[in-house]
Short mmCIF file of C-alpha atoms and ligand atoms in Angstrom, two decimals:
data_model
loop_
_atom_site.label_atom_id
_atom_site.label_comp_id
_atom_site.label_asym_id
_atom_site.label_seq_id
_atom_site.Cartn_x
_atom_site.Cartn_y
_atom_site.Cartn_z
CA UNK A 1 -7.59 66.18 77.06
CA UNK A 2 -10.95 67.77 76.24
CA UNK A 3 -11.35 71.34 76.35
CA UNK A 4 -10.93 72.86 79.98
CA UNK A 5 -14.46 73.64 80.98
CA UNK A 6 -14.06 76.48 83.24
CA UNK A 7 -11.86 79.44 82.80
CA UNK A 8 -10.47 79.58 86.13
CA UNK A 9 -9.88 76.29 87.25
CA UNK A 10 -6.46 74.65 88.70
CA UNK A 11 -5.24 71.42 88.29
CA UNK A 12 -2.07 71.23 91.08
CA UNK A 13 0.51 68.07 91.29
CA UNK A 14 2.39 68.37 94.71
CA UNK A 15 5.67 65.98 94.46
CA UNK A 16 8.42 66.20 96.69
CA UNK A 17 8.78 66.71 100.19
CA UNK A 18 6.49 68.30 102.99
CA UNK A 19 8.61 71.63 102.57
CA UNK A 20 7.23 71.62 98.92
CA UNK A 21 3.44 70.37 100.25
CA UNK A 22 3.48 73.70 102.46
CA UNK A 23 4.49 75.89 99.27
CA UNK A 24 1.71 73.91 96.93
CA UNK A 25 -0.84 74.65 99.78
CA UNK A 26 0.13 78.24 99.43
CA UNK A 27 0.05 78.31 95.89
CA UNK A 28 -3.84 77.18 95.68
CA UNK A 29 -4.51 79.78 98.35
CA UNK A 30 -3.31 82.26 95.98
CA UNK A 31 -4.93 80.89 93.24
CA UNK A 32 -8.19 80.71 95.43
CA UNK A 33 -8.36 84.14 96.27
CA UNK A 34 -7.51 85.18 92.65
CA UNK A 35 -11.20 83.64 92.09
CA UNK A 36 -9.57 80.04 90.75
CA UNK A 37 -11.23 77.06 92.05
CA UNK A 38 -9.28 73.66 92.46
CA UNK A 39 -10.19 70.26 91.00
CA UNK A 40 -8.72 67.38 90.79
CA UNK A 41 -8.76 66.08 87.10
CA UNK A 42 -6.90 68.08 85.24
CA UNK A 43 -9.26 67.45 81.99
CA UNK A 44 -11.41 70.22 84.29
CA UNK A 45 -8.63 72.77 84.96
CA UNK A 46 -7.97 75.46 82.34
CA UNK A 47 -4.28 75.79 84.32
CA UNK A 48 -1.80 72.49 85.40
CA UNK A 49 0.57 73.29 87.82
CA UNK A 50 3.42 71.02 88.75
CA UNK A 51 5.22 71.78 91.96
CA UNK A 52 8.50 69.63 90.99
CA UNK A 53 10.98 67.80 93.03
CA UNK A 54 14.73 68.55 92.21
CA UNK A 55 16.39 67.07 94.99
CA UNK A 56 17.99 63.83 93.63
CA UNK A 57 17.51 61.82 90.19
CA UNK A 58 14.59 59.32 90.79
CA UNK A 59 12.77 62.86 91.92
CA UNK A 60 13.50 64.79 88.89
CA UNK A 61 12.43 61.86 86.91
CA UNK A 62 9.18 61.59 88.53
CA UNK A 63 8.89 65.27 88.22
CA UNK A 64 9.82 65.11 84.66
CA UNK A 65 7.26 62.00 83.46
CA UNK A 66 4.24 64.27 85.32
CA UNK A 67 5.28 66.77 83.15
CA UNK A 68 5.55 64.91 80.02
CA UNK A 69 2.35 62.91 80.79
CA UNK A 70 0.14 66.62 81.42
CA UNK A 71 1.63 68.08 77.98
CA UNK A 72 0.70 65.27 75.86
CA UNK A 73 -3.02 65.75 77.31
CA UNK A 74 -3.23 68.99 77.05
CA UNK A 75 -6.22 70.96 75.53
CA UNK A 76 -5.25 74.23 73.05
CA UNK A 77 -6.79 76.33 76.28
CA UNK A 78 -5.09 74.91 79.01
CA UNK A 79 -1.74 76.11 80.35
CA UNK A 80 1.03 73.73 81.40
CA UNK A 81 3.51 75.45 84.49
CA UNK A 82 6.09 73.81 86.17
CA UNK A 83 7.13 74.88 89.78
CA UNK A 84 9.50 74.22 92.60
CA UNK A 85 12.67 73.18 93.12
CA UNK A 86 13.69 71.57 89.72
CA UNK A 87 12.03 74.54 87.79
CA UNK A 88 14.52 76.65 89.92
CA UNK A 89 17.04 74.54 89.66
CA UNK A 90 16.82 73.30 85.43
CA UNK A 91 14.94 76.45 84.04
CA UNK A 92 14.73 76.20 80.11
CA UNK A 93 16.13 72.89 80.32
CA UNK A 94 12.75 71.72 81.96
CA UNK A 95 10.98 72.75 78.88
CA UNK A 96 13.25 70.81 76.42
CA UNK A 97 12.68 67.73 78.94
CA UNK A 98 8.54 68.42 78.64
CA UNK A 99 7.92 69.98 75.60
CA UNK A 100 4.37 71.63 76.03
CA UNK A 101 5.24 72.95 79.03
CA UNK A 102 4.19 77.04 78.99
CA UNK A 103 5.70 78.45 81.72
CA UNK A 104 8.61 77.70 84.28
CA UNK A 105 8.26 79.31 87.84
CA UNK A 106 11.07 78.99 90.49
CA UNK A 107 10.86 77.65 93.89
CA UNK A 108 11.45 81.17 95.41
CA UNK A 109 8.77 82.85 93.45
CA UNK A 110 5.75 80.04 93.84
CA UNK A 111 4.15 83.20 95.61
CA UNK A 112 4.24 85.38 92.30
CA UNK A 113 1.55 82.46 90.95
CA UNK A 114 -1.41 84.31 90.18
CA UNK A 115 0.64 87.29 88.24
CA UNK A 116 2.39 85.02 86.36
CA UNK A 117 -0.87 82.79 85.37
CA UNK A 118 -2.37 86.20 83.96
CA UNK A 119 0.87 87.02 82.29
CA UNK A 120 1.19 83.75 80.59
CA UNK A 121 -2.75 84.45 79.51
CA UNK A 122 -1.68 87.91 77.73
CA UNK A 123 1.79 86.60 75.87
CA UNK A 124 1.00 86.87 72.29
CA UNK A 125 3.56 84.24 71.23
CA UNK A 126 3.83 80.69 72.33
CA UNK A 127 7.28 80.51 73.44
CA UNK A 128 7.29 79.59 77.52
CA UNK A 129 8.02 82.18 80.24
CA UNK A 130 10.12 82.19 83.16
CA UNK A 131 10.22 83.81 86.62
CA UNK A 132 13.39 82.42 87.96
CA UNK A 133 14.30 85.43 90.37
CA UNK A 134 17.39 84.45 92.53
CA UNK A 135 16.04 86.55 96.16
CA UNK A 136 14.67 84.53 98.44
CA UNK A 137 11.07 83.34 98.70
CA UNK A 138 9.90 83.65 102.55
CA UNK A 139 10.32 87.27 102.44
CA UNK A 140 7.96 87.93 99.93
CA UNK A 141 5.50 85.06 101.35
CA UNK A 142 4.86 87.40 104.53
CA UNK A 143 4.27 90.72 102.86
CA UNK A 144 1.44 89.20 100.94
CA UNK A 145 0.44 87.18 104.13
CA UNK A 146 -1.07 84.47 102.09
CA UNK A 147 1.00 81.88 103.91
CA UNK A 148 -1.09 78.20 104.79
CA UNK A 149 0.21 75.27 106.20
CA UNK A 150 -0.36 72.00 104.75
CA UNK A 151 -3.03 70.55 106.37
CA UNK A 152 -4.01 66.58 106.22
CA UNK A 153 -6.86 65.75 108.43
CA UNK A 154 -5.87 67.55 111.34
CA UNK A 155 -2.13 66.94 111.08
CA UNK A 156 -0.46 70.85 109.93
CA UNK A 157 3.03 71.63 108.60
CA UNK A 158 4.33 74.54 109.49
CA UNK A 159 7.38 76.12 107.45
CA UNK A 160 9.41 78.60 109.64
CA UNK A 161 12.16 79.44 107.32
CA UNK A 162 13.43 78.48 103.90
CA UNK A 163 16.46 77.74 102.20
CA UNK A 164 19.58 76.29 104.01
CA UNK A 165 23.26 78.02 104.73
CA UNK A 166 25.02 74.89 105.56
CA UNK A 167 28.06 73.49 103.40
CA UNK A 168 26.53 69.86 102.98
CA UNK A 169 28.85 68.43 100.09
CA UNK A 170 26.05 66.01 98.90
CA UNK A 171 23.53 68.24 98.98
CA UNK A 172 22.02 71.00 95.92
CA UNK A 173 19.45 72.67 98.01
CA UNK A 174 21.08 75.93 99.27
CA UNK A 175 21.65 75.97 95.50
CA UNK A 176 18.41 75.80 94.63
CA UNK A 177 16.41 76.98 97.21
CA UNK A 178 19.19 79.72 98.53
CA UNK A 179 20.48 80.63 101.69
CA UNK A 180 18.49 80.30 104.98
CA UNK A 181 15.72 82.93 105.29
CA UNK A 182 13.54 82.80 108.35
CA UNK A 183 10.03 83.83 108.60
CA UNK A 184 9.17 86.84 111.08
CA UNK A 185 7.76 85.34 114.00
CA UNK A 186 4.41 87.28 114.35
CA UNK A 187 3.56 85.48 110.67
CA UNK A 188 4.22 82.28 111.99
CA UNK A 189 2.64 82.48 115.26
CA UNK A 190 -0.33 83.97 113.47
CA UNK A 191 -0.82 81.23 111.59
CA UNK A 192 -0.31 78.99 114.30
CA UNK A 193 -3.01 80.54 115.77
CA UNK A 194 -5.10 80.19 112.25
CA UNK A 195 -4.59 76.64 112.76
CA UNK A 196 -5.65 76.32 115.80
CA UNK A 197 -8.76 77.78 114.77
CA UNK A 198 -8.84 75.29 112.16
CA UNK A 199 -9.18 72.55 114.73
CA UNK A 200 -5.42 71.00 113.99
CA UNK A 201 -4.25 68.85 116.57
CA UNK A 202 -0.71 68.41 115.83
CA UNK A 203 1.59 70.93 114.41
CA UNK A 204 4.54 69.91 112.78
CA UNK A 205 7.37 72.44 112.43
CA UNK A 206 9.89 72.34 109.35
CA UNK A 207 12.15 73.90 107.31
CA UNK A 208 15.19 72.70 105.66
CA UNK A 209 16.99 72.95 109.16
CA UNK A 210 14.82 73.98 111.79
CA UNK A 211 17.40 74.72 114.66
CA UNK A 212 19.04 77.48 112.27
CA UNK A 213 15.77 79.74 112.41
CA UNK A 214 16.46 83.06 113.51
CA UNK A 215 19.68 83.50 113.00
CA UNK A 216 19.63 85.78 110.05
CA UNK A 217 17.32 88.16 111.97
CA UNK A 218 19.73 88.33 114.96
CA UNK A 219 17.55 85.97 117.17
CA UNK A 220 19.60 84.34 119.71
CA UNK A 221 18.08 80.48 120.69
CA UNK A 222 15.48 81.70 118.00
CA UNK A 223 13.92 78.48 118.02
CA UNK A 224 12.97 77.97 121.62
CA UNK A 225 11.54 81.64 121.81
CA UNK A 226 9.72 80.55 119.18
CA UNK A 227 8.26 77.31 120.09
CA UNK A 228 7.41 79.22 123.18
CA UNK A 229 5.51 82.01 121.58
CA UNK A 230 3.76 79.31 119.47
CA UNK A 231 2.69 77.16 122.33
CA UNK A 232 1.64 80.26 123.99
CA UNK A 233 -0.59 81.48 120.98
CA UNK A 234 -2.14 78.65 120.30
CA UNK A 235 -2.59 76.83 123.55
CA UNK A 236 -5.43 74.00 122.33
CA UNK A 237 -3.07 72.83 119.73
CA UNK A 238 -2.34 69.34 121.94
CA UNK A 239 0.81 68.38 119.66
CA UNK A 240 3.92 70.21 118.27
CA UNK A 241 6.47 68.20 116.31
CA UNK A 242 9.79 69.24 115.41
CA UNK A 243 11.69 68.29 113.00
CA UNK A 244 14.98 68.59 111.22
CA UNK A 245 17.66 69.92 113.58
CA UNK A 246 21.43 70.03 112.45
CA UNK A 247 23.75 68.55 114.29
CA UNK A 248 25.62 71.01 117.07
CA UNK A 249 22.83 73.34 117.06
CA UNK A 250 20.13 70.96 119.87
CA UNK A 251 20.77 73.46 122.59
CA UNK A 252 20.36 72.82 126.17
CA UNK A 253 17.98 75.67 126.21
CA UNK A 254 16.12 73.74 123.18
CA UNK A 255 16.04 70.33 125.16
CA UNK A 256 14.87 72.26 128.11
CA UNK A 257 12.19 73.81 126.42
CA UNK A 258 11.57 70.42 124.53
CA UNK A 259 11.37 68.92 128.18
CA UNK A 260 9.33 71.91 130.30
CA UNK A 261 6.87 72.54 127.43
CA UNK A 262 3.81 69.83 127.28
CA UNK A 263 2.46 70.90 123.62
CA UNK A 264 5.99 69.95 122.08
CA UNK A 265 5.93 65.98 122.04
CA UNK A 266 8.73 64.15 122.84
CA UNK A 267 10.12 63.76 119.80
CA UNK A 268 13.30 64.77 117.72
CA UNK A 269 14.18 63.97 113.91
CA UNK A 270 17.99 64.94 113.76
CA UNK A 271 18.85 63.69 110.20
CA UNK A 272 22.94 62.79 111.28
CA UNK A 273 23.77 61.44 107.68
CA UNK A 274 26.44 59.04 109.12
CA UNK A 275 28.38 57.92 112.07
CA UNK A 276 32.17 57.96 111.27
CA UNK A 277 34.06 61.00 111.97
CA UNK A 278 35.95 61.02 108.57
CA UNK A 279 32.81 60.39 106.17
CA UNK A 280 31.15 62.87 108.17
CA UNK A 281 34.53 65.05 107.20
CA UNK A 282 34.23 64.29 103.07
CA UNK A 283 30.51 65.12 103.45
CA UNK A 284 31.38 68.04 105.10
CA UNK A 285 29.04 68.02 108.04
CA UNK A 286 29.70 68.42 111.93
CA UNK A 287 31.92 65.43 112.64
CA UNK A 288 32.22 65.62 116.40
CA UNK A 289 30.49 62.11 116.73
CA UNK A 290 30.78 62.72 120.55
CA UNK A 291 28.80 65.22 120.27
CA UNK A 292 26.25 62.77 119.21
CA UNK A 293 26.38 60.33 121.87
CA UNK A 294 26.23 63.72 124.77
CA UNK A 295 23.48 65.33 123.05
CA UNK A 296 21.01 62.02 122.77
CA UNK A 297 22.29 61.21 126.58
CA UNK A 298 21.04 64.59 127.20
CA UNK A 299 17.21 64.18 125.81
CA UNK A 300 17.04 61.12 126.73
CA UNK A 301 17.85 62.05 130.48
CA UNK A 302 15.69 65.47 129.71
CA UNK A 303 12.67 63.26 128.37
CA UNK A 304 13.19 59.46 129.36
CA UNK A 305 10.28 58.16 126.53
CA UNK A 306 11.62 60.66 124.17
CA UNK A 307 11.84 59.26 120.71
CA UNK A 308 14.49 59.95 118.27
CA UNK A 309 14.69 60.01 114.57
CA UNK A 310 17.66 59.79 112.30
CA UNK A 311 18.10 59.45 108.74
CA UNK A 312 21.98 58.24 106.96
CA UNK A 313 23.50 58.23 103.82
CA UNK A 314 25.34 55.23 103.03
CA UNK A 315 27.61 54.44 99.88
CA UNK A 316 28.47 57.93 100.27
CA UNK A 317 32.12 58.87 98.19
CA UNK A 318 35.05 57.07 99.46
CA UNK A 319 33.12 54.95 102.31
CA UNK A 320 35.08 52.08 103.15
CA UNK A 321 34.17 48.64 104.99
CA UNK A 322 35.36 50.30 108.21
CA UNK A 323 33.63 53.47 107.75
CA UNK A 324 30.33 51.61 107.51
CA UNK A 325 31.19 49.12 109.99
CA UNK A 326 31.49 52.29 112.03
CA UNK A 327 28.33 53.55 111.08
CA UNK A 328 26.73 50.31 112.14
CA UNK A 329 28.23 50.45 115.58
CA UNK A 330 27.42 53.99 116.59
CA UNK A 331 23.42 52.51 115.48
CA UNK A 332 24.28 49.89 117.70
CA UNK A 333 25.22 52.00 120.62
CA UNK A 334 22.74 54.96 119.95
CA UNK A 335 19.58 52.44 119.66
CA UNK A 336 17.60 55.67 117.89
CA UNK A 337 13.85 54.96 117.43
CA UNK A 338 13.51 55.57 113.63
CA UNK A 339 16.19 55.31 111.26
CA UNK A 340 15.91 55.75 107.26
CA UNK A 341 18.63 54.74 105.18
CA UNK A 342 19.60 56.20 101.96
CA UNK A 343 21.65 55.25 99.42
CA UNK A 344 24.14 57.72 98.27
CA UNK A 345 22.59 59.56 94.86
CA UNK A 346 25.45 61.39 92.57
CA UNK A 347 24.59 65.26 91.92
CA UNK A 348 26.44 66.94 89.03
CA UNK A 349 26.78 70.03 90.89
CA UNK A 350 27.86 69.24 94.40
CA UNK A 351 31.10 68.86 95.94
CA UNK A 352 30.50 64.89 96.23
CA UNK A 353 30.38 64.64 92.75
CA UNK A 354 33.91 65.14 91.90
CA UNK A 355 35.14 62.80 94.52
CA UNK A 356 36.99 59.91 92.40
CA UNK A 357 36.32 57.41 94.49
CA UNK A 358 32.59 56.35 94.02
CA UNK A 359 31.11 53.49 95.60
CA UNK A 360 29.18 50.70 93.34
CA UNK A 361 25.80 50.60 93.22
CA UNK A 362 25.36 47.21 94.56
CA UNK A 363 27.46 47.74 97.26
CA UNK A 364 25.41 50.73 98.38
CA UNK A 365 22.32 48.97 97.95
CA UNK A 366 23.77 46.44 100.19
CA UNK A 367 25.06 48.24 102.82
CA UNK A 368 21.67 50.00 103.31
CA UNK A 369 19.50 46.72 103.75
CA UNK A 370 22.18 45.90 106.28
CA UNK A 371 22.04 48.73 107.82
CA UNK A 372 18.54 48.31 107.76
CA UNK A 373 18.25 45.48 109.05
CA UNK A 374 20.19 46.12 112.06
CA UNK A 375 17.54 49.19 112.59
CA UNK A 376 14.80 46.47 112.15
CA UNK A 377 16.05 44.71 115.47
CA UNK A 378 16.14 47.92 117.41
CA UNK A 379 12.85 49.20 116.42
CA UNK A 380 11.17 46.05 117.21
CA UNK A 381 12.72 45.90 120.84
CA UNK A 382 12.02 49.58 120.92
CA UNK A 383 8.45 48.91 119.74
CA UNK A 384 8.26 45.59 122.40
CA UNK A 385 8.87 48.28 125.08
CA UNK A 386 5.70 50.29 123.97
CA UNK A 387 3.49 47.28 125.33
CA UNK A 388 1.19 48.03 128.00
CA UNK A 389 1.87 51.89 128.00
CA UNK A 390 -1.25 54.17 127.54
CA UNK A 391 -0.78 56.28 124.34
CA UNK A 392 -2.85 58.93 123.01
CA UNK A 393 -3.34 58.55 119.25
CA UNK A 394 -4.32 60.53 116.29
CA UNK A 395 -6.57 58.94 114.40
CA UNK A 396 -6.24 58.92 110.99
CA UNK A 397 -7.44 56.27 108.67
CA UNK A 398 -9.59 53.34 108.49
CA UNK A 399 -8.54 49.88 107.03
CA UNK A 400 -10.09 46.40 107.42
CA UNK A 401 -12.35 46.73 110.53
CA UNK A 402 -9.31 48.62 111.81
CA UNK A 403 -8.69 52.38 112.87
CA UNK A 404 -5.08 53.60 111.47
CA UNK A 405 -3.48 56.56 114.02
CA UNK A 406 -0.09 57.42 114.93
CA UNK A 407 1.76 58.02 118.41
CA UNK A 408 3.60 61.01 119.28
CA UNK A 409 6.13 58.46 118.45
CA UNK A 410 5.23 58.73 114.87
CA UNK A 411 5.85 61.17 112.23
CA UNK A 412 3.49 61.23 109.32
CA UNK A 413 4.48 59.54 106.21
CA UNK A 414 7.89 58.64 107.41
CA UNK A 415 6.86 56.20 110.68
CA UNK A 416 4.77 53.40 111.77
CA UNK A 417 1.39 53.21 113.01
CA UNK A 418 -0.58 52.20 115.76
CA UNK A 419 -3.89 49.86 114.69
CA UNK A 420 -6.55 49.71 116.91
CA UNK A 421 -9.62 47.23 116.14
CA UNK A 422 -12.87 48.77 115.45
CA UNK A 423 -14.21 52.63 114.52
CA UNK A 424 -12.60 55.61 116.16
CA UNK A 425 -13.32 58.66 115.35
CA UNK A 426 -11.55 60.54 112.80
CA UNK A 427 -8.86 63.21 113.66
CA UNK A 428 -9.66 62.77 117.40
CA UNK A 429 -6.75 61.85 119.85
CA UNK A 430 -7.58 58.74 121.95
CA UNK A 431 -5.78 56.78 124.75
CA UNK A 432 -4.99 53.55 123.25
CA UNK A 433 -3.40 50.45 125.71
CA UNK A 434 -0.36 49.44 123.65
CA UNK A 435 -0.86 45.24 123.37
CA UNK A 436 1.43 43.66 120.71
CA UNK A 437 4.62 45.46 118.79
CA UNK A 438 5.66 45.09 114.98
CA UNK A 439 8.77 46.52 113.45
CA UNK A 440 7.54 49.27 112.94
CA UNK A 441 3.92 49.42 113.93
CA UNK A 442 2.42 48.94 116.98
CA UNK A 443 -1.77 47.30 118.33
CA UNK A 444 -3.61 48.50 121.15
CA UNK A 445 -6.95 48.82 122.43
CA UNK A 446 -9.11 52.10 123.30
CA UNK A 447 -8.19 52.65 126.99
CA UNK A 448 -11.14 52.39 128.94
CA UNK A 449 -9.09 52.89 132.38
CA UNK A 450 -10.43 56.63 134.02
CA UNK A 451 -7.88 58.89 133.15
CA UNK A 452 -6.83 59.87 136.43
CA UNK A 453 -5.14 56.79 136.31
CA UNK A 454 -2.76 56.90 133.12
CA UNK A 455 0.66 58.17 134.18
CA UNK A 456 0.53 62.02 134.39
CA UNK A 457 3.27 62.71 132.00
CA UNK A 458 1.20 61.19 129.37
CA UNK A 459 -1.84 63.54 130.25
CA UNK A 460 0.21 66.64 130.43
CA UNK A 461 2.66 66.21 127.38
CA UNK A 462 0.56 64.13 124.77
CA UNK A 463 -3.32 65.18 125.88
S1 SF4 B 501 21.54 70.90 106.18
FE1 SF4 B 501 20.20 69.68 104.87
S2 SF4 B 501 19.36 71.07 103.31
FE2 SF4 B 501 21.15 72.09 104.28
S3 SF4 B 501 22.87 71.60 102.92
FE3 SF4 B 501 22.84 70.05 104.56
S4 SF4 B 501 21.60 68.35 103.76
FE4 SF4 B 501 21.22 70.15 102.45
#
């Protein structure tokens, strides 16, 4: 790599999840308003930032060859600093995987960026620094107030808490991200409102579970008051997503708010992780599958075109053929909208780990594309029912003579698309008349119908 040609310049690698997107974004604000500018070769950048992934093993490795791959090209002037969750998680052990690398900066601390840039600039020798602080990160995020969502095209994330309390057995983030902090809500809702101003038209709101926000500051149904407040504060903002809600914790309040509130789209992601009471149990998640089957009656009756999202584990520890076959039936019965399958992946530290009783990988890998392909069936007759149904889209993308844009059916990145012939325009929401149905995508035409005449609740929740 030649030598950087500007001083301050940043070179930033975003991998992982949207939860790490929204900390990256926040991370080049800093840097921004320190007087860095971004670009996006890092042959240009006199500092490489990777915000790592350190959630499972094909992440870590990805994480790991960025690494490797920026440190063999680096210049003598250029500093090499890994972030995020597997720089919290591995600390000196990510430098012995990347040699080169200068500097190693937690998850929790990505807002101490611009300090810890200068301080790497005044060390005198070359051995790497760390800033692996165990407090949590949010906190500190407000009092600087540098806070911005992710924004692609006009599509927002917006992280109302960090870190996660429950007892997952599979899972290493409360490890490494800590327990659940929430966000004040005057930060959020300013920068909902900051968004708005931006011209976003669809809001998405995350954090590692969004239905456990405000607990820790004595809120009680913190989330609806704050998907009120939001909605209130930033009225022109046509969509707001939710996602990731824990089982046992969709309220009724939440559904009715869900249901009485036409900003929030009819949409739900509850990632259940399985269907059978006793993996459920080992995994050590809420395991009243009844639960389950009430709580989707309940939005569905609440919002009848309301579309649900689920993701599962499967091959998880000890999962027999009658645990899966379980799994398959509850599918069966619940019909969700969006399903992602997962193969179990084996963390050293978590409680899974130590469970003797591992399943093989081909049988995992099996038992997902069946599982999968039982989805496939549902989504298409779920998609089939689309047809003829006026939805507003976002558009998005262009591809061959094509305009790419996504329902409020559709999360980004994670769902299908609807593909409309000709040129829309960009990051505009337009009615399209649904006309053929895909697995997973869906076709339609602009609507050219007055809009007087497309079924009110499509005007009032999705326009
Ligand atoms: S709720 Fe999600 S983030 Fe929290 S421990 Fe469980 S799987 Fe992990």
């Amino acid at each position: 790599m030649s030598k950087a040609k500007q001083k301050k310049q940043f070179y930033l690698l975003s991998l992982g999840c949207s939860k790490n997107s929204v900390d990256s974004e926040s991370m080049a604000d800093l840097l921004t308003r320190a007087g860095y500018a971004g670009v996006a070769d890092p042959d240009d950048a006199s500092v490489l930032i990777v915000n790592t992934c350190g959630f499972i093993e094909s992440a870590r490795q990805e994480s790991i060859g960025a690494l490797r791959e920026l440190a063999a090209l680096k210049g003598k002037n250029q500093l090499l600093i890994a972030a995020g969750c597997m720089a919290q998680r591995y600390g000196d052990e990510v430098v012995a995987w990347a040699p080169g690398v200068d500097g190693v900066i937690g998850t929790r601390r990505w807002m101490d960026i611009v300090p810890f840039v200068r301080q790497l600039r005044r060390r005198k020798h070359p051995q790497p620094l760390y800033h692996l602080p165990d407090e949590a990160a949010t906190v500190g995020a407000d009092e600087r107030g540098a806070l911005r969502a992710a924004v692609q095209g006009r599509s927002a994330y917006l992280k109302i808490a960090d870190g996660c309390r429950r007892p997952c057995a599979f899972c290493a983030i409360p490890q490494i991200k800590g327990t659940h902090v929430s966000r004040p809500p005057q930060a959020i809702v300013a920068e909902a409102v900051r968004l708005q101003e931006a011209g976003v038209q669809e809001l998405i709101i995350i954090a590692q579970d969004t239905t456990d926000y405000g607990h820790d500051l004595g809120l009680k149904n913190g989330l609806s008051q704050l998907l009120r407040q939001i909605t209130q504060a930033a009225p022109e903002i046509p969509w707001v997503r939710l996602m990731y809600a824990y089982p046992g914790y969709v309220t009724d309040e939440l559904i009715e708010t869900m249901a009485t509130t036409p900003q929030i789209v009819n949409y739900l992601d509850i990632p259940l992780q399985h269907g059978h009471r006793e993996t459920l149990k080992r995994m050590r998640r809420p395991a009243n599958v009844d639960w389950v089957y009430t709580t989707i009656a309940r939005l569905r009756s609440a919002m009848p075109d309301v579309a649900i999202r689920t993701t599962f584990i499967v091959g998880y520890p000890g999962e027999t053929d009658e645990e899966f076959e379980g799994l398959k039936q509850f599918v069966r019965e619940l019909e969700f909208d969006r399903v992602g399958a997962f193969t179990y992946s084996y963390e050293a530290s978590t409680p899974s780990a130590t469970v003797a009783w591992q399943v093989e990988e081909e049988v995992k890998a099996a038992r997902r594309d069946e599982l999968m392909a039982l989805q496939q069936q549902i989504s298409l007759a779920k998609n089939q029912a689309q047809v003829g149904r006026v939805l507003p889209v976002l558009i998005e993308g262009y591809g061959d003579n094509v305009s790419i844009g996504r329902s409020y059916r559709d999360a980004p990145e994670i769902d299908g698309y609807v593909l409309i012939p000709g040129e829309l325009p960009l990051g505009e929401l337009v009615p399209v008349r649904i006309d053929g149905a895909m697995t997973y995508d869906l076709t339609g035409v602009p609507d050219l119908v007055p809009a007087q005449t497309i079924a009110p609740q499509y005007i009032s929740a999705h326009l």
